[in-house]
mmCIF file of C-alpha atoms and ligand atoms in Angstrom:
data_model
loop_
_atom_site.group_PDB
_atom_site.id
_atom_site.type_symbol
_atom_site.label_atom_id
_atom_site.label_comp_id
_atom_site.label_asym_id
_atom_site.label_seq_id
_atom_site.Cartn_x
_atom_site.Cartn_y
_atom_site.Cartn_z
ATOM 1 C CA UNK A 28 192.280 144.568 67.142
ATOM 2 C CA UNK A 29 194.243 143.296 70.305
ATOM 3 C CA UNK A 30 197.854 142.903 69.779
ATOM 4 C CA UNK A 31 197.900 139.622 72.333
ATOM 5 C CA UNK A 32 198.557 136.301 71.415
ATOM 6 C CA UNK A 33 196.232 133.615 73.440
ATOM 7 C CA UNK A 34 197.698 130.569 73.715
ATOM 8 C CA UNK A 35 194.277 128.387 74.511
ATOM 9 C CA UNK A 36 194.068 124.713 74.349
ATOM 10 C CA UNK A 37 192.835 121.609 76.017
ATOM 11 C CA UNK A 38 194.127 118.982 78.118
ATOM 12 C CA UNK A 39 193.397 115.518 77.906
ATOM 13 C CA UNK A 40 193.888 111.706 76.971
ATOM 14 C CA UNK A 41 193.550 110.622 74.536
ATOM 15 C CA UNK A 42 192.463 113.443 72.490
ATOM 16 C CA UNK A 43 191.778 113.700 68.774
ATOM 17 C CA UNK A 44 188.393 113.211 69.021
ATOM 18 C CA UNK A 45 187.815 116.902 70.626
ATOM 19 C CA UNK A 46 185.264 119.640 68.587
ATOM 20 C CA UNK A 47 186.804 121.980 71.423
ATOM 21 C CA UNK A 48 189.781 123.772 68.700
ATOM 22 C CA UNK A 49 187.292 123.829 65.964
ATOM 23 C CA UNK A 50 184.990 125.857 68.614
ATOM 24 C CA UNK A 51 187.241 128.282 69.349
ATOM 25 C CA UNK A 52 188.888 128.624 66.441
ATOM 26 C CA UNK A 53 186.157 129.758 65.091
ATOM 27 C CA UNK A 54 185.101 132.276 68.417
ATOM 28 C CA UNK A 55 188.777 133.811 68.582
ATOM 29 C CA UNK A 56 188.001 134.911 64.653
ATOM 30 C CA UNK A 57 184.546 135.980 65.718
ATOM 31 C CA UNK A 58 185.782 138.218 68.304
ATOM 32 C CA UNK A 59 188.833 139.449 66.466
ATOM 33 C CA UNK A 60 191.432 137.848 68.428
ATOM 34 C CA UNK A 61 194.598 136.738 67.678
ATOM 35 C CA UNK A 62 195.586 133.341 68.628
ATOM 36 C CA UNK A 63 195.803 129.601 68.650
ATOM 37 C CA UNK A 64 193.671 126.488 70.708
ATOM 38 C CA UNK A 65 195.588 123.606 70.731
ATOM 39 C CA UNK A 66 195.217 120.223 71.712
ATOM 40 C CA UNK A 67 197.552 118.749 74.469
ATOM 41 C CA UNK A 68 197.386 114.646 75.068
ATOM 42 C CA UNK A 69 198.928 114.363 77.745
ATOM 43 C CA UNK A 70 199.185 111.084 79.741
ATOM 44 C CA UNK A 71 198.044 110.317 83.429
ATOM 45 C CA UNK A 72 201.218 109.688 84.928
ATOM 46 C CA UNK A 73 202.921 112.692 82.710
ATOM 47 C CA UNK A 74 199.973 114.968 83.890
ATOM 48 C CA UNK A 75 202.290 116.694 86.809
ATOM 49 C CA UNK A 76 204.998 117.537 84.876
ATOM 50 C CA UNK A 77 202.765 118.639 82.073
ATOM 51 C CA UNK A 78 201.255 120.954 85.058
ATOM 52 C CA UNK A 79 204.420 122.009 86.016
ATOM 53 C CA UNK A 80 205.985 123.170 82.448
ATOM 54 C CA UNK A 81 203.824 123.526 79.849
ATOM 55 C CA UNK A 82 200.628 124.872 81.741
ATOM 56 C CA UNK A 83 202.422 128.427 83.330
ATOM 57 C CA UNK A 84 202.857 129.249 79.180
ATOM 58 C CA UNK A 85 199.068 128.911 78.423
ATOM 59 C CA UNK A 86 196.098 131.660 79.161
ATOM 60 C CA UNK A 87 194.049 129.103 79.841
ATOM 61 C CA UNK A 88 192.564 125.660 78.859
ATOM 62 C CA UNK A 89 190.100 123.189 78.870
ATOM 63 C CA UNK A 90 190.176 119.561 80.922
ATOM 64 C CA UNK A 91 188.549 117.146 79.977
ATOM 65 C CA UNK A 92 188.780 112.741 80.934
ATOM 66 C CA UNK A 93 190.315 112.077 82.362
ATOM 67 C CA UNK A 94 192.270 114.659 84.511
ATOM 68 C CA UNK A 95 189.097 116.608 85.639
ATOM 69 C CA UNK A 96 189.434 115.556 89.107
ATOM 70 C CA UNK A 97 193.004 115.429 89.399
ATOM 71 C CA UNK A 98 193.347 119.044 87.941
ATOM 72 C CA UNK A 99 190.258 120.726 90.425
ATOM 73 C CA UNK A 100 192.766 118.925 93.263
ATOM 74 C CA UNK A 101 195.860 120.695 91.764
ATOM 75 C CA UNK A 102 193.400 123.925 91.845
ATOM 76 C CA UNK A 103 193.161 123.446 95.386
ATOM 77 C CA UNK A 104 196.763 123.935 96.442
ATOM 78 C CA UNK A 105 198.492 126.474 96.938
ATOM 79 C CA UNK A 106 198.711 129.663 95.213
ATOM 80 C CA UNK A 107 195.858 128.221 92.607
ATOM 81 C CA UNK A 108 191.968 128.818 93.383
ATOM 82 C CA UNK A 109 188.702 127.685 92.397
ATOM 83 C CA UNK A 110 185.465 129.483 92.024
ATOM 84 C CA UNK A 111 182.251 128.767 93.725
ATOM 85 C CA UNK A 112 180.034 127.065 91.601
ATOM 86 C CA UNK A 113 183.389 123.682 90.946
ATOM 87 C CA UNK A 114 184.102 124.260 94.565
ATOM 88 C CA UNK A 115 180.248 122.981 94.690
ATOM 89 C CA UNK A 116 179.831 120.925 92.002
ATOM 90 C CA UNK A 117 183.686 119.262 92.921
ATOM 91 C CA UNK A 118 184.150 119.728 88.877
ATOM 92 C CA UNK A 119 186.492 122.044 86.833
ATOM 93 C CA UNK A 120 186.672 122.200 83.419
ATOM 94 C CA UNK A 121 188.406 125.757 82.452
ATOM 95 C CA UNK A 122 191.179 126.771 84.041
ATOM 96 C CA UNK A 123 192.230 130.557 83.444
ATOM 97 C CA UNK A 124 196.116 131.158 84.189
ATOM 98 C CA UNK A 125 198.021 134.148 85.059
ATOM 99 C CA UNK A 126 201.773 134.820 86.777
ATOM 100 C CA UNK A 127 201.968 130.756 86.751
ATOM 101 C CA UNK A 128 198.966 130.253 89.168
ATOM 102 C CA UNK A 129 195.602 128.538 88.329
ATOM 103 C CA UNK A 130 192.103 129.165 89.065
ATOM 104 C CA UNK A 131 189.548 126.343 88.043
ATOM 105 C CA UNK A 132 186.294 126.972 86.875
ATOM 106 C CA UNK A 133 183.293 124.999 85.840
ATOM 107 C CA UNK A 134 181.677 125.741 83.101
ATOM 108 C CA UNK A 135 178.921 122.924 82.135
ATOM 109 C CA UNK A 136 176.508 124.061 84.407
ATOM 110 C CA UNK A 137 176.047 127.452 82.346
ATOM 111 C CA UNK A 138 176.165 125.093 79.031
ATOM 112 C CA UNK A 139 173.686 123.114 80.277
ATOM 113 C CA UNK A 140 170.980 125.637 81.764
ATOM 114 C CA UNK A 141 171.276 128.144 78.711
ATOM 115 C CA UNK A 142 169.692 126.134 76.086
ATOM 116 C CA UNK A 143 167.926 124.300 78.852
ATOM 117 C CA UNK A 144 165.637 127.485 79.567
ATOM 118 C CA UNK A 145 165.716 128.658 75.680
ATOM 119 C CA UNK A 146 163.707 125.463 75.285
ATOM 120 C CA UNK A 147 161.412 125.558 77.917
ATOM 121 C CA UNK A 148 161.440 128.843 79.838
ATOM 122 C CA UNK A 149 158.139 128.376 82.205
ATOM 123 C CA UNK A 150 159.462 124.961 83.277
ATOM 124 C CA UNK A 151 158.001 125.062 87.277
ATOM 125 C CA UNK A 152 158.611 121.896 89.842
ATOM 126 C CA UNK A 153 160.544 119.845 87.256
ATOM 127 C CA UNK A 154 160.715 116.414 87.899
ATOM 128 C CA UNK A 155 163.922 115.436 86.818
ATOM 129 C CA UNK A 156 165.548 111.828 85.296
ATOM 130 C CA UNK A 157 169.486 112.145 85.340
ATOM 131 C CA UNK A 158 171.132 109.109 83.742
ATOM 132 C CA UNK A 159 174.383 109.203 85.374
ATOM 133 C CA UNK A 160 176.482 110.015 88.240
ATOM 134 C CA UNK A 161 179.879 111.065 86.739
ATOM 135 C CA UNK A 162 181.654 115.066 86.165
ATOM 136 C CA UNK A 163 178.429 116.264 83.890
ATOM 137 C CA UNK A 164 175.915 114.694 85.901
ATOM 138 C CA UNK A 165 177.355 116.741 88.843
ATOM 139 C CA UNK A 166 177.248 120.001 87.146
ATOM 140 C CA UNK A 167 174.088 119.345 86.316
ATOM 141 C CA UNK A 168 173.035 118.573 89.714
ATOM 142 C CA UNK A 169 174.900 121.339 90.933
ATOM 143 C CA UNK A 170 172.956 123.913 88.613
ATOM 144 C CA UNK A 171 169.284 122.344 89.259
ATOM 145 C CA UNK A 172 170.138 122.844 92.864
ATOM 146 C CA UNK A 173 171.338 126.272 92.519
ATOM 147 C CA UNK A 174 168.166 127.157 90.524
ATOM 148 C CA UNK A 175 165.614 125.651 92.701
ATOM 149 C CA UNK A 176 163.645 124.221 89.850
ATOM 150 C CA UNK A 177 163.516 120.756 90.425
ATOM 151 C CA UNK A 178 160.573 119.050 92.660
ATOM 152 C CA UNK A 179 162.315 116.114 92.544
ATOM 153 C CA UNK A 180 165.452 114.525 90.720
ATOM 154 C CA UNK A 181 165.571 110.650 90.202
ATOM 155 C CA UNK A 182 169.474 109.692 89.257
ATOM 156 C CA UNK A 183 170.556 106.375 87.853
ATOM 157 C CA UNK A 184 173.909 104.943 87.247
ATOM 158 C CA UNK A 185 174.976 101.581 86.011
ATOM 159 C CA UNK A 186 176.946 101.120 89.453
ATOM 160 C CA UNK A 187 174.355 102.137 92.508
ATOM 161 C CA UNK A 188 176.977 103.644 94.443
ATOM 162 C CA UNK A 189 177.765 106.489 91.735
ATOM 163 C CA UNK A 190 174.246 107.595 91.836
ATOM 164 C CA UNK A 191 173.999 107.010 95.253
ATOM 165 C CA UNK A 192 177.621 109.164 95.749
ATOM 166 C CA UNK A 193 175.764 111.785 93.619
ATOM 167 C CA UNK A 194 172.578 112.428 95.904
ATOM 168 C CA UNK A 195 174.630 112.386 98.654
ATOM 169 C CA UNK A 196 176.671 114.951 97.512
ATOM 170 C CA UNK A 197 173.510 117.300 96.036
ATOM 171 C CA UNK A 198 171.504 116.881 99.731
ATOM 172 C CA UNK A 199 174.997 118.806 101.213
ATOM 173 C CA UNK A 200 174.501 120.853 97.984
ATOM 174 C CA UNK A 201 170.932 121.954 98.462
ATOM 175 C CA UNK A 202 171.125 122.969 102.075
ATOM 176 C CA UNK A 203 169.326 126.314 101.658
ATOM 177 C CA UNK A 204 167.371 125.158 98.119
ATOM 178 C CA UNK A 205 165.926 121.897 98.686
ATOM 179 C CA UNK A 206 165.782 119.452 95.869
ATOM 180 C CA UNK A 207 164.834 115.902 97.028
ATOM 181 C CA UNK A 208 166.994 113.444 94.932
ATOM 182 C CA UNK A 209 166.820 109.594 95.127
ATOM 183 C CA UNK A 210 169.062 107.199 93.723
ATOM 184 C CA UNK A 211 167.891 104.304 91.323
ATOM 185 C CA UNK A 212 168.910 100.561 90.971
ATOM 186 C CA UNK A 213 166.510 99.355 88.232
ATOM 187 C CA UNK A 214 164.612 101.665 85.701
ATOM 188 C CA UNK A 215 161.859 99.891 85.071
ATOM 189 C CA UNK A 216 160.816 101.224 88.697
ATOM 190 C CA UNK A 217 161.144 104.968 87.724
ATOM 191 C CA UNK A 218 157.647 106.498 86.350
ATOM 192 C CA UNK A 219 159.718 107.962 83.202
ATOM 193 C CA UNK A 220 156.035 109.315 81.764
ATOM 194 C CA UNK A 221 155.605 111.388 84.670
ATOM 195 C CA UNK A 222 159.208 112.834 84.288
ATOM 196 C CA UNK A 223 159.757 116.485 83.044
ATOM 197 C CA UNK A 224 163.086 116.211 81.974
ATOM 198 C CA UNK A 225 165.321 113.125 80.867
ATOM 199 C CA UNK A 226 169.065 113.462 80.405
ATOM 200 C CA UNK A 227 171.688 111.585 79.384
ATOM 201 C CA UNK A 228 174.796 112.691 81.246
ATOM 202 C CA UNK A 229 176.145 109.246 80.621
ATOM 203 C CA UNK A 230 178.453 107.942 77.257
ATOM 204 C CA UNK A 231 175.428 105.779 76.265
ATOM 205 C CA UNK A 232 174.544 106.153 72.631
ATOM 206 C CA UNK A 233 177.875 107.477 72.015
ATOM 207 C CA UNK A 234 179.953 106.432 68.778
ATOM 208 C CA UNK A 235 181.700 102.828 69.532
ATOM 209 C CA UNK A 236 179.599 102.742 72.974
ATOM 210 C CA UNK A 237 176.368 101.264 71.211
ATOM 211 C CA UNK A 238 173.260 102.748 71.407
ATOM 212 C CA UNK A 239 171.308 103.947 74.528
ATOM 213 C CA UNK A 240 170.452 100.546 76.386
ATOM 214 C CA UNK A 241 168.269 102.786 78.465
ATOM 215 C CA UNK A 242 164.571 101.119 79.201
ATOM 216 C CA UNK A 243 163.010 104.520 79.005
ATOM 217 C CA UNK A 244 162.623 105.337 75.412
ATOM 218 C CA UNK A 245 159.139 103.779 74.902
ATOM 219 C CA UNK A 246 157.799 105.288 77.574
ATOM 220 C CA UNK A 247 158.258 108.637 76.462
ATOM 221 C CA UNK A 248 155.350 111.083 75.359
ATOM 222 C CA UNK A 249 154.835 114.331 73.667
ATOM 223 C CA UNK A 250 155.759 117.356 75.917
ATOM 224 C CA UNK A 251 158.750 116.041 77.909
ATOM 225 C CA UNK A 252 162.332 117.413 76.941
ATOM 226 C CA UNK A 253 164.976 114.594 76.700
ATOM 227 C CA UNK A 254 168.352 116.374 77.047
ATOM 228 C CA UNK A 255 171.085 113.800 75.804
ATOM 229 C CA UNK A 256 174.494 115.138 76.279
ATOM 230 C CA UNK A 257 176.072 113.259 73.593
ATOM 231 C CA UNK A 258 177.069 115.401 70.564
ATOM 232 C CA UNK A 259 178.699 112.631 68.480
ATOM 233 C CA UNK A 260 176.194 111.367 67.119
ATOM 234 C CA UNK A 261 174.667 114.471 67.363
ATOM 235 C CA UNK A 262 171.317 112.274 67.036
ATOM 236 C CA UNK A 263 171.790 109.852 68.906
ATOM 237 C CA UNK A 264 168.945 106.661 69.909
ATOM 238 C CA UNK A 265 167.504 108.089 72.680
ATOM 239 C CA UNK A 266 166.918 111.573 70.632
ATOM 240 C CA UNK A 267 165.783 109.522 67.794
ATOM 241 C CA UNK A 268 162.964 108.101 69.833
ATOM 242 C CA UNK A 269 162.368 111.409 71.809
ATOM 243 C CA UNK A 270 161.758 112.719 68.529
ATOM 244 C CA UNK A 271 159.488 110.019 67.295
ATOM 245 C CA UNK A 272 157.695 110.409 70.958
ATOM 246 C CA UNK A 273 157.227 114.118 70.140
ATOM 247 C CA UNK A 274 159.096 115.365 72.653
ATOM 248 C CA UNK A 275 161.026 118.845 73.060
ATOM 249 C CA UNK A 276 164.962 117.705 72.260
ATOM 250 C CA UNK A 277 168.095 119.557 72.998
ATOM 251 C CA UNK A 278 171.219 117.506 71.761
ATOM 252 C CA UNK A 279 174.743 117.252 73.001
ATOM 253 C CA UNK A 280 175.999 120.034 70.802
ATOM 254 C CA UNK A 281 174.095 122.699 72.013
ATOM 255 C CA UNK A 282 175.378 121.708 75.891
ATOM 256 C CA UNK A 283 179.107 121.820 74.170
ATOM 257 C CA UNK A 284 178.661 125.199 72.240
ATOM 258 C CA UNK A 285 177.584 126.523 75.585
ATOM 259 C CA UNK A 286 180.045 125.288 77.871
ATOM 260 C CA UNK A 287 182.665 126.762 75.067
ATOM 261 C CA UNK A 288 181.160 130.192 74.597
ATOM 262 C CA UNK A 289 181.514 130.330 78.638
ATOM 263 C CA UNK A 290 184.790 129.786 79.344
ATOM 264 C CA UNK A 291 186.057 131.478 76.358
ATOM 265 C CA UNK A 292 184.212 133.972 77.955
ATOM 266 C CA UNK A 293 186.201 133.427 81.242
ATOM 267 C CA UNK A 294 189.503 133.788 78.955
ATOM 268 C CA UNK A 295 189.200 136.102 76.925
ATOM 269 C CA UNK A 296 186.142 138.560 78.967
ATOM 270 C CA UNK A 297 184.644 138.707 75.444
ATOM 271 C CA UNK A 298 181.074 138.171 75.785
ATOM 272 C CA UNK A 299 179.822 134.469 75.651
ATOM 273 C CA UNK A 300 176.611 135.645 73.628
ATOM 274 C CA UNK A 301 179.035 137.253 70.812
ATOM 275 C CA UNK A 302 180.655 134.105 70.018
ATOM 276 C CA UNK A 303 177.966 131.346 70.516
ATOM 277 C CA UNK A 304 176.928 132.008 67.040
ATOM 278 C CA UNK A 305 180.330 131.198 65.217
ATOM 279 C CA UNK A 306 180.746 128.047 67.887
ATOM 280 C CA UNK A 307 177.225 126.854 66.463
ATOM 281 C CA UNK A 308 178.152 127.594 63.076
ATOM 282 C CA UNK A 309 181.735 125.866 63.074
ATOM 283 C CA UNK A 310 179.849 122.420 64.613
ATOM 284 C CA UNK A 311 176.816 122.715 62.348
ATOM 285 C CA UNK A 312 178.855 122.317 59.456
ATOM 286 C CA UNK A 313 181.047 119.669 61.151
ATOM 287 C CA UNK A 314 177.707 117.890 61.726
ATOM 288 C CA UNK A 315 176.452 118.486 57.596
ATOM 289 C CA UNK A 316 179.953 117.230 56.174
ATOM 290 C CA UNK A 317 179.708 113.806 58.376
ATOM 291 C CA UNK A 318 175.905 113.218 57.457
HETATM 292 P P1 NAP B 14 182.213 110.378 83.554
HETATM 293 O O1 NAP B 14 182.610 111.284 84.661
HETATM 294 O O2 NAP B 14 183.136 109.301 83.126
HETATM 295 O O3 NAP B 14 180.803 109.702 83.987
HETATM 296 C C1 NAP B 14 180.175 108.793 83.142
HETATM 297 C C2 NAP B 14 178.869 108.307 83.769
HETATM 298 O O4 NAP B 14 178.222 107.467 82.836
HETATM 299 C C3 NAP B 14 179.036 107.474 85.022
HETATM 300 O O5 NAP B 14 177.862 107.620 85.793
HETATM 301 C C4 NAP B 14 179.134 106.032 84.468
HETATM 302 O O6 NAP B 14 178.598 105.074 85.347
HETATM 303 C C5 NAP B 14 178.181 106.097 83.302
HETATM 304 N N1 NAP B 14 178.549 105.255 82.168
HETATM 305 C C6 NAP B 14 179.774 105.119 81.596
HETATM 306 N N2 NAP B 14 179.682 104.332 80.496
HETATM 307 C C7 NAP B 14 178.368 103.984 80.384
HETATM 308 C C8 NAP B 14 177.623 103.181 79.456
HETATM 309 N N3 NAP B 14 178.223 102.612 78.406
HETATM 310 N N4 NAP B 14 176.301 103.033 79.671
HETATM 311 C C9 NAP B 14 175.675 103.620 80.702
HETATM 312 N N5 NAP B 14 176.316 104.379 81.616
HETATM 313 C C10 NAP B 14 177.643 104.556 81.457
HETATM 314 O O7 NAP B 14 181.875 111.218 82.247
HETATM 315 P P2 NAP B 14 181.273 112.704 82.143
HETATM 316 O O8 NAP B 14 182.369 113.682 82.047
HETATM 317 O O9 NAP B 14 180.238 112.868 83.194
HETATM 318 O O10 NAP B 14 180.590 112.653 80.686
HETATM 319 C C11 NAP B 14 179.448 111.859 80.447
HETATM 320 C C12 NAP B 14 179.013 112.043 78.993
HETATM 321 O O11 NAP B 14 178.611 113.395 78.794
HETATM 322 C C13 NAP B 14 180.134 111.795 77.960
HETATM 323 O O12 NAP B 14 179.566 111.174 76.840
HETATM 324 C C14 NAP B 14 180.619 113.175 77.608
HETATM 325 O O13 NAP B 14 181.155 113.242 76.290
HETATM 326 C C15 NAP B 14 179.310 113.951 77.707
HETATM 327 N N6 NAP B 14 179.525 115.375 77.989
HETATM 328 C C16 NAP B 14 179.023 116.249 77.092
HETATM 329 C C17 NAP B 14 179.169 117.579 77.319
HETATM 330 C C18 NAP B 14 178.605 118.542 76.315
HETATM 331 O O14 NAP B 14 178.995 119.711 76.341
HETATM 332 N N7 NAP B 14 177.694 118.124 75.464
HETATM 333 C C19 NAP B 14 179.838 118.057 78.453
HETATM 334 C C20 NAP B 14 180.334 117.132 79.371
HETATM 335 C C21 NAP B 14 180.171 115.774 79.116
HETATM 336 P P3 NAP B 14 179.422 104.380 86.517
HETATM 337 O O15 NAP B 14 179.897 105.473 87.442
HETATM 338 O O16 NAP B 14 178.420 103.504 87.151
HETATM 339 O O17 NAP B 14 180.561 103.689 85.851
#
């Protein structure tokens, strides 16, 4: 067994609604590691000091809302770095430190494609439904780009301009792999049945958001995969319909196990596929003592 200490955690506000230290709790006893993952709430306009103090102490950590984009920009200064797939998808959400410098990485692209492909490996020419335009929805963009899979991506967001903001940003994305994406004002327009893949990259269906207002979910049928990135409910109402529909589902916690496993990964250089299990495990039985 190591004789290091990591000091892991995540930043955010507010927090206490994270499954991120019950994750790697459980992966740091999985791979034999001693250590701790703690959560920091730290407020907006206490974020720089926070940076500044308590940061150069950790390993590493996790960002999540809502300094995502203010910590990639502190990852751009000096003496910090970023590596190339947020530098592309303009997203971090691990940051490794060592000798009081940063470098951001992005790890919900992996988390997203993993059980993405363990689902439905020979998906060819997807054509792709991504409700919203916000930090997931671009690492999702980013990582359809990257793979070349998509024939076509449709994006909607309740504001026009975020969507619109989004295929903007994937056309200078997909310069060498070209994935033709259009932004949407009104769903009703979109033909959702001829639609490979449906995800929810927005809050929609979350707890104390409502349900998912989205028009789509009679219009689903049997062979689609409806990817809802929500994890609490882990069944949420569009994955209650998809289900119903017959569809192939993949729900929130499988995205969030993933993106976990990868940057503990990124920490720790243990392998991500060694601790997925105990990540699954730890939010399965979450899961069974709230149902
Ligand atoms: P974000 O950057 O704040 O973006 C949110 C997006 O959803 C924006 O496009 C926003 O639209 C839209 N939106 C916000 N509230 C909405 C509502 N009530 N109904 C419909 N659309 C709404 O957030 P994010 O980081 O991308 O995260 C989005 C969701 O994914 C969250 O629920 C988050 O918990 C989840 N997530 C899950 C994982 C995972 O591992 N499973 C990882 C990352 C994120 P406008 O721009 O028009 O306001």
């Amino acid at each position: 067994m190591s004789s290091k200490y990591w000091k892991l955690g995540i930043v955010g506000w507010p927090l206490g609604y994270s499954l991120s230290p019950l994750m790697h709790t459980a992966a740091l006893k999985a791979a034999g590691l001693e250590g701790e993952y703690k959560e920091y709430p730290v407020k907006p306009e206490e974020l720089d000091h926070w940076l500044e103090t308590e940061a150069p102490k950790l390993d590493g950590f996790n960002v999540t809302m809502p300094h995502k984009q203010e910590i990639a920009a502190w990852c751009r200064t000096e003496g910090n770095s970023q590596d190339a797939f947020s530098v592309l998808s303009g997203v971090v959400n691990t940051i490794v430190m060592k000798g009081g410098r940063a470098s951001g990485h992005n790890t919900d692209g992996d988390g997203f494609w993993t059980p993405l492909v363990k689902h439905k490996p020979l998906l060819i020419k997807w054509q792709v439904l991504l409700l919203g335009a916000g930090g997931a929805a671009r690492a999702i963009a980013a990582v359809l780009t990257l793979r070349g899979v998509a024939r076509e991506m449709a994006v909607w967001s309740r504001r026009l301009e975020s969507a619109e903001r989004l295929v903007e940003e994937t056309r200078k994305m997909s310069r060498n792999a070209s994935v033709p994406a259009l932004a949407v004002k009104d769903l009703g327009s979109v033909p959702v049945e001829k639609c490979d893949v449906i995800i929810n990259a927005t809050p929609s269906g979350m707890e104390g958001e409502g349900d998912a207002p989205f028009p789509v979910t009679s219009r689903l049928r049997r062979g689609q995969v409806v990817y809802d990135l929500v994890y609490e409910p882990r069944e949420t109402g569009l994955v209650l319909a998809a289900r119903k529909a017959g569809c192939t589902v993949i729900t929130g916690d499988e995205m969030l196990a993933g993106q976990g496993a990868a940057a503990f990964e990124i920490w720790t250089r243990v392998p991500a596929g060694k601790v997925l299990p105990a990540m699954k495990k730890a939010l399965d039985e979450h899961f069974a003592a709230r149902s």
